[in-house]
Amino acid sequence: MRAMHTLDNSWPALVRGNAFVRACWRGLAQIYFQPSVFAGMAFFAILVLAAPSAALGGALGSVVATATAWALRLPRRARHAGLYSYNGALTGIALVALFEPSTRLLVWLLLTAMLGVPLTHLFAARRVPALTGPFVAIMLCTVAWAPALGLAHRHSHAAGCQPSDLGFVFCSIGQVVFVAPLVLGLLLSYVLAVRDTRTTGWAMLCALLAWAGAAAFGPVWPALAAQTGGIGVNSFLAALGLGMFGFGVPARLAGAFAACLLCLLFGTLAWPYFTLPFNLSVWGLWLLREQSRRAAR
């Protein structure tokens, strides 16, 4: 999701000398706006500890999406940064985490990982960040078409974050990639903080404020309590993304709050939304900023 600024040059020759492999690792890292081979490797290792099958799904999605971007000869800088790969990686993780393994699931994973690349390029051609828009569109279609596709929902995937969870913020960070255990959420937070302490800290504060609101009003507002997990994930991502795109703290707080309201709206309507609220809040603020810049010229 975030453009690459520097190449990692401290890795063994197998990784350092292979642009394709580096792009695959960055595809995993860009789920959290990190253009880093190290972050991609760390996220993969954490996923392996949490759910090996989901980790493999994410790796496969990233490899397929990266290969598709290479085959289509899309802009070099963006594909080397993993910007065409992270939606495929996230889709692979989600499909394996939410549906029972089968040959049909594997075929659908391969197809959707490829499909995410041209969808991402449509956003790039209009100079709008794709965020996780392609992932959301693919997952909403998958949920709607699951019976026709022959996909069976898992009944054992981890529950979302709850206001009573001691480590709600870390749970929210982990739930972005369907990682529930507190210690693994802590590890993900550490990797993010190493890369950008200030931006990660503000994003965690937004998730903490979401937790405080859910804990305070959830007992008397059932609709809020039911959406706490989605609120935590989307408020964190909104604040993190806006920070990475150079927005100030007030805009990050506003974006996180807007994402919370959208979670409540979609939840009340009983619509599955994944990370759609985060996308809508960031896109809204992004477009407002672009319009103000054009007006100032």
GROMACS .gro file of C-alpha atoms in nm:
model
  297
    1MET     CA    1   0.000   0.000   0.000
    2ARG     CA    2   0.291   0.233   0.059
    3ALA     CA    3   0.543   0.326  -0.206
    4MET     CA    4   0.896   0.189  -0.175
    5HIS     CA    5   1.163   0.441  -0.074
    6THR     CA    6   1.477   0.229  -0.041
    7LEU     CA    7   1.577  -0.122  -0.138
    8ASP     CA    8   1.669  -0.367   0.134
    9ASN     CA    9   2.038  -0.449   0.080
   10SER     CA   10   2.131  -0.651   0.385
   11TRP     CA   11   1.987  -0.987   0.281
   12PRO     CA   12   2.157  -1.300   0.145
   13ALA     CA   13   2.231  -1.296  -0.225
   14LEU     CA   14   1.936  -1.526  -0.304
   15VAL     CA   15   1.695  -1.260  -0.180
   16ARG     CA   16   1.896  -0.945  -0.252
   17GLY     CA   17   1.965  -1.045  -0.610
   18ASN     CA   18   1.613  -1.157  -0.697
   19ALA     CA   19   1.369  -0.872  -0.752
   20PHE     CA   20   1.077  -1.111  -0.790
   21VAL     CA   21   1.137  -1.277  -0.452
   22ARG     CA   22   1.178  -0.940  -0.282
   23ALA     CA   23   0.852  -0.821  -0.436
   24CYS     CA   24   0.673  -1.131  -0.303
   25TRP     CA   25   0.794  -1.058   0.051
   26ARG     CA   26   0.695  -0.695   0.019
   27GLY     CA   27   0.353  -0.806  -0.099
   28LEU     CA   28   0.297  -0.959   0.244
   29ALA     CA   29   0.440  -0.655   0.422
   30GLN     CA   30   0.229  -0.405   0.228
   31ILE     CA   31  -0.083  -0.539   0.402
   32TYR     CA   32   0.036  -0.311   0.682
   33PHE     CA   33   0.179  -0.040   0.451
   34GLN     CA   34   0.536  -0.170   0.495
   35PRO     CA   35   0.762  -0.169   0.184
   36SER     CA   36   1.011  -0.401   0.354
   37VAL     CA   37   1.148  -0.747   0.286
   38PHE     CA   38   1.222  -0.787   0.657
   39ALA     CA   39   0.865  -0.697   0.754
   40GLY     CA   40   0.726  -0.943   0.498
   41MET     CA   41   0.943  -1.224   0.635
   42ALA     CA   42   0.848  -1.135   0.992
   43PHE     CA   43   0.476  -1.125   0.912
   44PHE     CA   44   0.501  -1.461   0.738
   45ALA     CA   45   0.680  -1.615   1.039
   46ILE     CA   46   0.412  -1.480   1.274
   47LEU     CA   47   0.139  -1.619   1.050
   48VAL     CA   48   0.309  -1.958   1.048
   49LEU     CA   49   0.298  -1.959   1.428
   50ALA     CA   50  -0.070  -1.861   1.430
   51ALA     CA   51  -0.207  -2.059   1.136
   52PRO     CA   52   0.035  -2.237   0.900
   53SER     CA   53  -0.230  -2.296   0.635
   54ALA     CA   54  -0.324  -1.926   0.630
   55ALA     CA   55   0.044  -1.835   0.603
   56LEU     CA   56   0.078  -2.060   0.299
   57GLY     CA   57  -0.237  -1.910   0.151
   58GLY     CA   58  -0.094  -1.561   0.193
   59ALA     CA   59   0.241  -1.660   0.044
   60LEU     CA   60   0.073  -1.828  -0.253
   61GLY     CA   61  -0.150  -1.526  -0.309
   62SER     CA   62   0.150  -1.293  -0.304
   63VAL     CA   63   0.351  -1.510  -0.545
   64VAL     CA   64   0.061  -1.545  -0.791
   65ALA     CA   65  -0.020  -1.174  -0.779
   66THR     CA   66   0.346  -1.078  -0.822
   67ALA     CA   67   0.382  -1.316  -1.119
   68THR     CA   68   0.068  -1.166  -1.273
   69ALA     CA   69   0.203  -0.813  -1.234
   70TRP     CA   70   0.531  -0.925  -1.394
   71ALA     CA   71   0.348  -1.096  -1.682
   72LEU     CA   72   0.138  -0.786  -1.748
   73ARG     CA   73   0.451  -0.567  -1.734
   74LEU     CA   74   0.289  -0.323  -1.497
   75PRO     CA   75   0.490  -0.024  -1.369
   76ARG     CA   76   0.822  -0.152  -1.240
   77ARG     CA   77   0.851   0.056  -0.925
   78ALA     CA   78   0.503  -0.034  -0.800
   79ARG     CA   79   0.537  -0.407  -0.864
   80HIS     CA   80   0.884  -0.419  -0.707
   81ALA     CA   81   0.738  -0.247  -0.400
   82GLY     CA   82   0.470  -0.517  -0.365
   83LEU     CA   83   0.188  -0.275  -0.441
   84TYR     CA   84   0.027  -0.517  -0.686
   85SER     CA   85   0.070  -0.816  -0.455
   86TYR     CA   86  -0.070  -0.738  -0.112
   87ASN     CA   87  -0.436  -0.774  -0.208
   88GLY     CA   88  -0.358  -1.122  -0.342
   89ALA     CA   89  -0.172  -1.204  -0.021
   90LEU     CA   90  -0.456  -1.081   0.200
   91THR     CA   91  -0.713  -1.263  -0.012
   92GLY     CA   92  -0.514  -1.587   0.019
   93ILE     CA   93  -0.499  -1.552   0.397
   94ALA     CA   94  -0.870  -1.475   0.426
   95LEU     CA   95  -0.986  -1.757   0.198
   96VAL     CA   96  -0.785  -2.019   0.385
   97ALA     CA   97  -0.886  -1.877   0.724
   98LEU     CA   98  -1.259  -1.860   0.647
   99PHE     CA   99  -1.326  -2.158   0.421
  100GLU     CA  100  -1.262  -2.531   0.438
  101PRO     CA  101  -0.965  -2.651   0.231
  102SER     CA  102  -1.053  -2.806  -0.103
  103THR     CA  103  -0.941  -2.815  -0.464
  104ARG     CA  104  -1.209  -2.560  -0.549
  105LEU     CA  105  -1.080  -2.325  -0.284
  106LEU     CA  106  -0.729  -2.354  -0.426
  107VAL     CA  107  -0.850  -2.277  -0.778
  108TRP     CA  108  -1.053  -1.982  -0.652
  109LEU     CA  109  -0.753  -1.853  -0.457
  110LEU     CA  110  -0.535  -1.863  -0.769
  111LEU     CA  111  -0.799  -1.689  -0.981
  112THR     CA  112  -0.873  -1.416  -0.728
  113ALA     CA  113  -0.503  -1.350  -0.660
  114MET     CA  114  -0.464  -1.286  -1.033
  115LEU     CA  115  -0.784  -1.079  -1.052
  116GLY     CA  116  -0.668  -0.849  -0.774
  117VAL     CA  117  -0.381  -0.722  -0.988
  118PRO     CA  118  -0.582  -0.555  -1.268
  119LEU     CA  119  -0.828  -0.427  -1.009
  120THR     CA  120  -0.538  -0.265  -0.824
  121HIS     CA  121  -0.410  -0.119  -1.150
  122LEU     CA  122  -0.749   0.042  -1.218
  123PHE     CA  123  -0.704   0.246  -0.900
  124ALA     CA  124  -0.342   0.325  -0.982
  125ALA     CA  125  -0.438   0.449  -1.329
  126ARG     CA  126  -0.669   0.701  -1.161
  127ARG     CA  127  -0.402   0.795  -0.905
  128VAL     CA  128  -0.613   0.673  -0.615
  129PRO     CA  129  -0.466   0.433  -0.358
  130ALA     CA  130  -0.618   0.088  -0.402
  131LEU     CA  131  -0.589   0.011  -0.030
  132THR     CA  132  -0.772  -0.318   0.025
  133GLY     CA  133  -1.054  -0.233  -0.217
  134PRO     CA  134  -0.984  -0.529  -0.449
  135PHE     CA  135  -0.966  -0.764  -0.149
  136VAL     CA  136  -1.301  -0.639  -0.015
  137ALA     CA  137  -1.470  -0.673  -0.354
  138ILE     CA  138  -1.336  -1.026  -0.401
  139MET     CA  139  -1.431  -1.138  -0.050
  140LEU     CA  140  -1.783  -0.994  -0.072
  141CYS     CA  141  -1.835  -1.181  -0.399
  142THR     CA  142  -1.687  -1.496  -0.245
  143VAL     CA  143  -1.924  -1.483   0.052
  144ALA     CA  144  -2.222  -1.424  -0.178
  145TRP     CA  145  -2.123  -1.693  -0.427
  146ALA     CA  146  -1.981  -1.950  -0.185
  147PRO     CA  147  -2.260  -2.208  -0.238
  148ALA     CA  148  -2.233  -2.180  -0.615
  149LEU     CA  149  -1.854  -2.206  -0.594
  150GLY     CA  150  -1.878  -2.513  -0.374
  151LEU     CA  151  -1.696  -2.346  -0.084
  152ALA     CA  152  -1.780  -2.443   0.273
  153HIS     CA  153  -1.736  -2.197   0.558
  154ARG     CA  154  -1.508  -2.291   0.843
  155HIS     CA  155  -1.674  -2.305   1.183
  156SER     CA  156  -1.356  -2.296   1.387
  157HIS     CA  157  -1.191  -1.968   1.288
  158ALA     CA  158  -1.104  -1.737   1.579
  159ALA     CA  159  -1.361  -1.495   1.713
  160GLY     CA  160  -1.309  -1.124   1.671
  161CYS     CA  161  -1.172  -0.893   1.934
  162GLN     CA  162  -1.400  -0.819   2.228
  163PRO     CA  163  -1.409  -0.519   2.466
  164SER     CA  164  -1.329  -0.752   2.753
  165ASP     CA  165  -1.000  -0.860   2.588
  166LEU     CA  166  -0.703  -0.736   2.787
  167GLY     CA  167  -0.500  -0.679   2.471
  168PHE     CA  168  -0.778  -0.544   2.248
  169VAL     CA  169  -0.543  -0.315   2.054
  170PHE     CA  170  -0.296  -0.595   1.979
  171CYS     CA  171  -0.584  -0.828   1.893
  172SER     CA  172  -0.711  -0.568   1.644
  173ILE     CA  173  -0.369  -0.545   1.480
  174GLY     CA  174  -0.350  -0.922   1.450
  175GLN     CA  175  -0.706  -0.960   1.322
  176VAL     CA  176  -0.614  -0.766   1.009
  177VAL     CA  177  -0.456  -1.094   0.896
  178PHE     CA  178  -0.684  -1.316   1.106
  179VAL     CA  179  -0.426  -1.367   1.385
  180ALA     CA  180  -0.604  -1.387   1.719
  181PRO     CA  181  -0.354  -1.480   1.997
  182LEU     CA  182  -0.239  -1.183   2.204
  183VAL     CA  183   0.131  -1.268   2.189
  184LEU     CA  184   0.127  -1.281   1.808
  185GLY     CA  185  -0.055  -0.949   1.791
  186LEU     CA  186   0.220  -0.811   2.014
  187LEU     CA  187   0.484  -0.942   1.772
  188LEU     CA  188   0.309  -0.780   1.477
  189SER     CA  189   0.292  -0.452   1.671
  190TYR     CA  190   0.663  -0.471   1.745
  191VAL     CA  191   0.753  -0.520   1.378
  192LEU     CA  192   0.535  -0.223   1.280
  193ALA     CA  193   0.679  -0.004   1.556
  194VAL     CA  194   1.035  -0.084   1.450
  195ARG     CA  195   0.957   0.045   1.102
  196ASP     CA  196   0.763   0.359   1.205
  197THR     CA  197   0.714   0.410   1.577
  198ARG     CA  198   0.521   0.737   1.565
  199THR     CA  199   0.269   0.640   1.297
  200THR     CA  200   0.212   0.299   1.455
  201GLY     CA  201   0.170   0.458   1.797
  202TRP     CA  202  -0.100   0.697   1.677
  203ALA     CA  203  -0.281   0.412   1.500
  204MET     CA  204  -0.271   0.206   1.820
  205LEU     CA  205  -0.408   0.504   2.012
  206CYS     CA  206  -0.704   0.520   1.773
  207ALA     CA  207  -0.771   0.150   1.827
  208LEU     CA  208  -0.743   0.210   2.202
  209LEU     CA  209  -1.000   0.491   2.184
  210ALA     CA  210  -1.229   0.257   1.989
  211TRP     CA  211  -1.187  -0.002   2.264
  212ALA     CA  212  -1.265   0.258   2.533
  213GLY     CA  213  -1.584   0.359   2.352
  214ALA     CA  214  -1.693  -0.002   2.305
  215ALA     CA  215  -1.618  -0.086   2.668
  216ALA     CA  216  -1.809   0.219   2.794
  217PHE     CA  217  -2.117   0.204   2.572
  218GLY     CA  218  -2.126  -0.158   2.460
  219PRO     CA  219  -2.326  -0.283   2.763
  220VAL     CA  220  -2.610  -0.041   2.682
  221TRP     CA  221  -2.568  -0.040   2.303
  222PRO     CA  222  -2.582  -0.397   2.171
  223ALA     CA  223  -2.516  -0.290   1.811
  224LEU     CA  224  -2.187  -0.135   1.918
  225ALA     CA  225  -2.084  -0.439   2.119
  226ALA     CA  226  -2.155  -0.668   1.823
  227GLN     CA  227  -1.923  -0.472   1.593
  228THR     CA  228  -1.634  -0.422   1.834
  229GLY     CA  229  -1.396  -0.651   1.645
  230GLY     CA  230  -1.457  -0.481   1.310
  231ILE     CA  231  -1.432  -0.139   1.472
  232GLY     CA  232  -1.091  -0.221   1.619
  233VAL     CA  233  -0.948  -0.349   1.291
  234ASN     CA  234  -1.086  -0.070   1.072
  235SER     CA  235  -1.005   0.217   1.308
  236PHE     CA  236  -0.646   0.095   1.337
  237LEU     CA  237  -0.603   0.056   0.962
  238ALA     CA  238  -0.761   0.395   0.890
  239ALA     CA  239  -0.527   0.575   1.128
  240LEU     CA  240  -0.224   0.377   1.008
  241GLY     CA  241  -0.300   0.437   0.641
  242LEU     CA  242  -0.368   0.808   0.683
  243GLY     CA  243  -0.043   0.843   0.876
  244MET     CA  244   0.152   0.666   0.603
  245PHE     CA  245  -0.005   0.899   0.344
  246GLY     CA  246   0.112   1.205   0.533
  247PHE     CA  247  -0.211   1.316   0.699
  248GLY     CA  248  -0.194   1.497   1.031
  249VAL     CA  249  -0.314   1.362   1.363
  250PRO     CA  250  -0.661   1.533   1.348
  251ALA     CA  251  -0.727   1.368   1.009
  252ARG     CA  252  -0.616   1.030   1.142
  253LEU     CA  253  -0.852   1.058   1.438
  254ALA     CA  254  -1.135   1.170   1.208
  255GLY     CA  255  -1.068   0.882   0.970
  256ALA     CA  256  -1.066   0.629   1.252
  257PHE     CA  257  -1.392   0.771   1.389
  258ALA     CA  258  -1.553   0.762   1.044
  259ALA     CA  259  -1.445   0.398   1.006
  260CYS     CA  260  -1.610   0.318   1.340
  261LEU     CA  261  -1.938   0.477   1.229
  262LEU     CA  262  -1.931   0.286   0.901
  263CYS     CA  263  -1.876  -0.041   1.089
  264LEU     CA  264  -2.184   0.034   1.296
  265LEU     CA  265  -2.385   0.119   0.984
  266PHE     CA  266  -2.289  -0.194   0.791
  267GLY     CA  267  -2.330  -0.410   1.100
  268THR     CA  268  -2.678  -0.274   1.163
  269LEU     CA  269  -2.768  -0.355   0.803
  270ALA     CA  270  -2.620  -0.704   0.851
  271TRP     CA  271  -2.378  -0.651   0.562
  272PRO     CA  272  -2.040  -0.826   0.571
  273TYR     CA  273  -1.782  -0.551   0.534
  274PHE     CA  274  -1.431  -0.681   0.609
  275THR     CA  275  -1.207  -0.370   0.573
  276LEU     CA  276  -1.453  -0.163   0.365
  277PRO     CA  277  -1.501   0.105   0.636
  278PHE     CA  278  -1.127   0.169   0.646
  279ASN     CA  279  -1.121   0.203   0.268
  280LEU     CA  280  -1.414   0.443   0.254
  281SER     CA  281  -1.284   0.669   0.530
  282VAL     CA  282  -0.932   0.692   0.381
  283TRP     CA  283  -1.062   0.741   0.026
  284GLY     CA  284  -1.294   1.017   0.147
  285LEU     CA  285  -1.017   1.212   0.319
  286TRP     CA  286  -0.778   1.145   0.030
  287LEU     CA  287  -1.023   1.287  -0.224
  288LEU     CA  288  -1.095   1.591  -0.006
  289ARG     CA  289  -0.722   1.662   0.014
  290GLU     CA  290  -0.679   1.622  -0.361
  291GLN     CA  291  -0.969   1.859  -0.428
  292SER     CA  292  -0.827   2.121  -0.192
  293ARG     CA  293  -0.488   2.095  -0.363
  294ARG     CA  294  -0.644   2.143  -0.706
  295ALA     CA  295  -0.839   2.444  -0.580
  296ALA     CA  296  -0.520   2.598  -0.444
  297ARG     CA  297  -0.340   2.581  -0.780
   0.00000   0.00000   0.00000
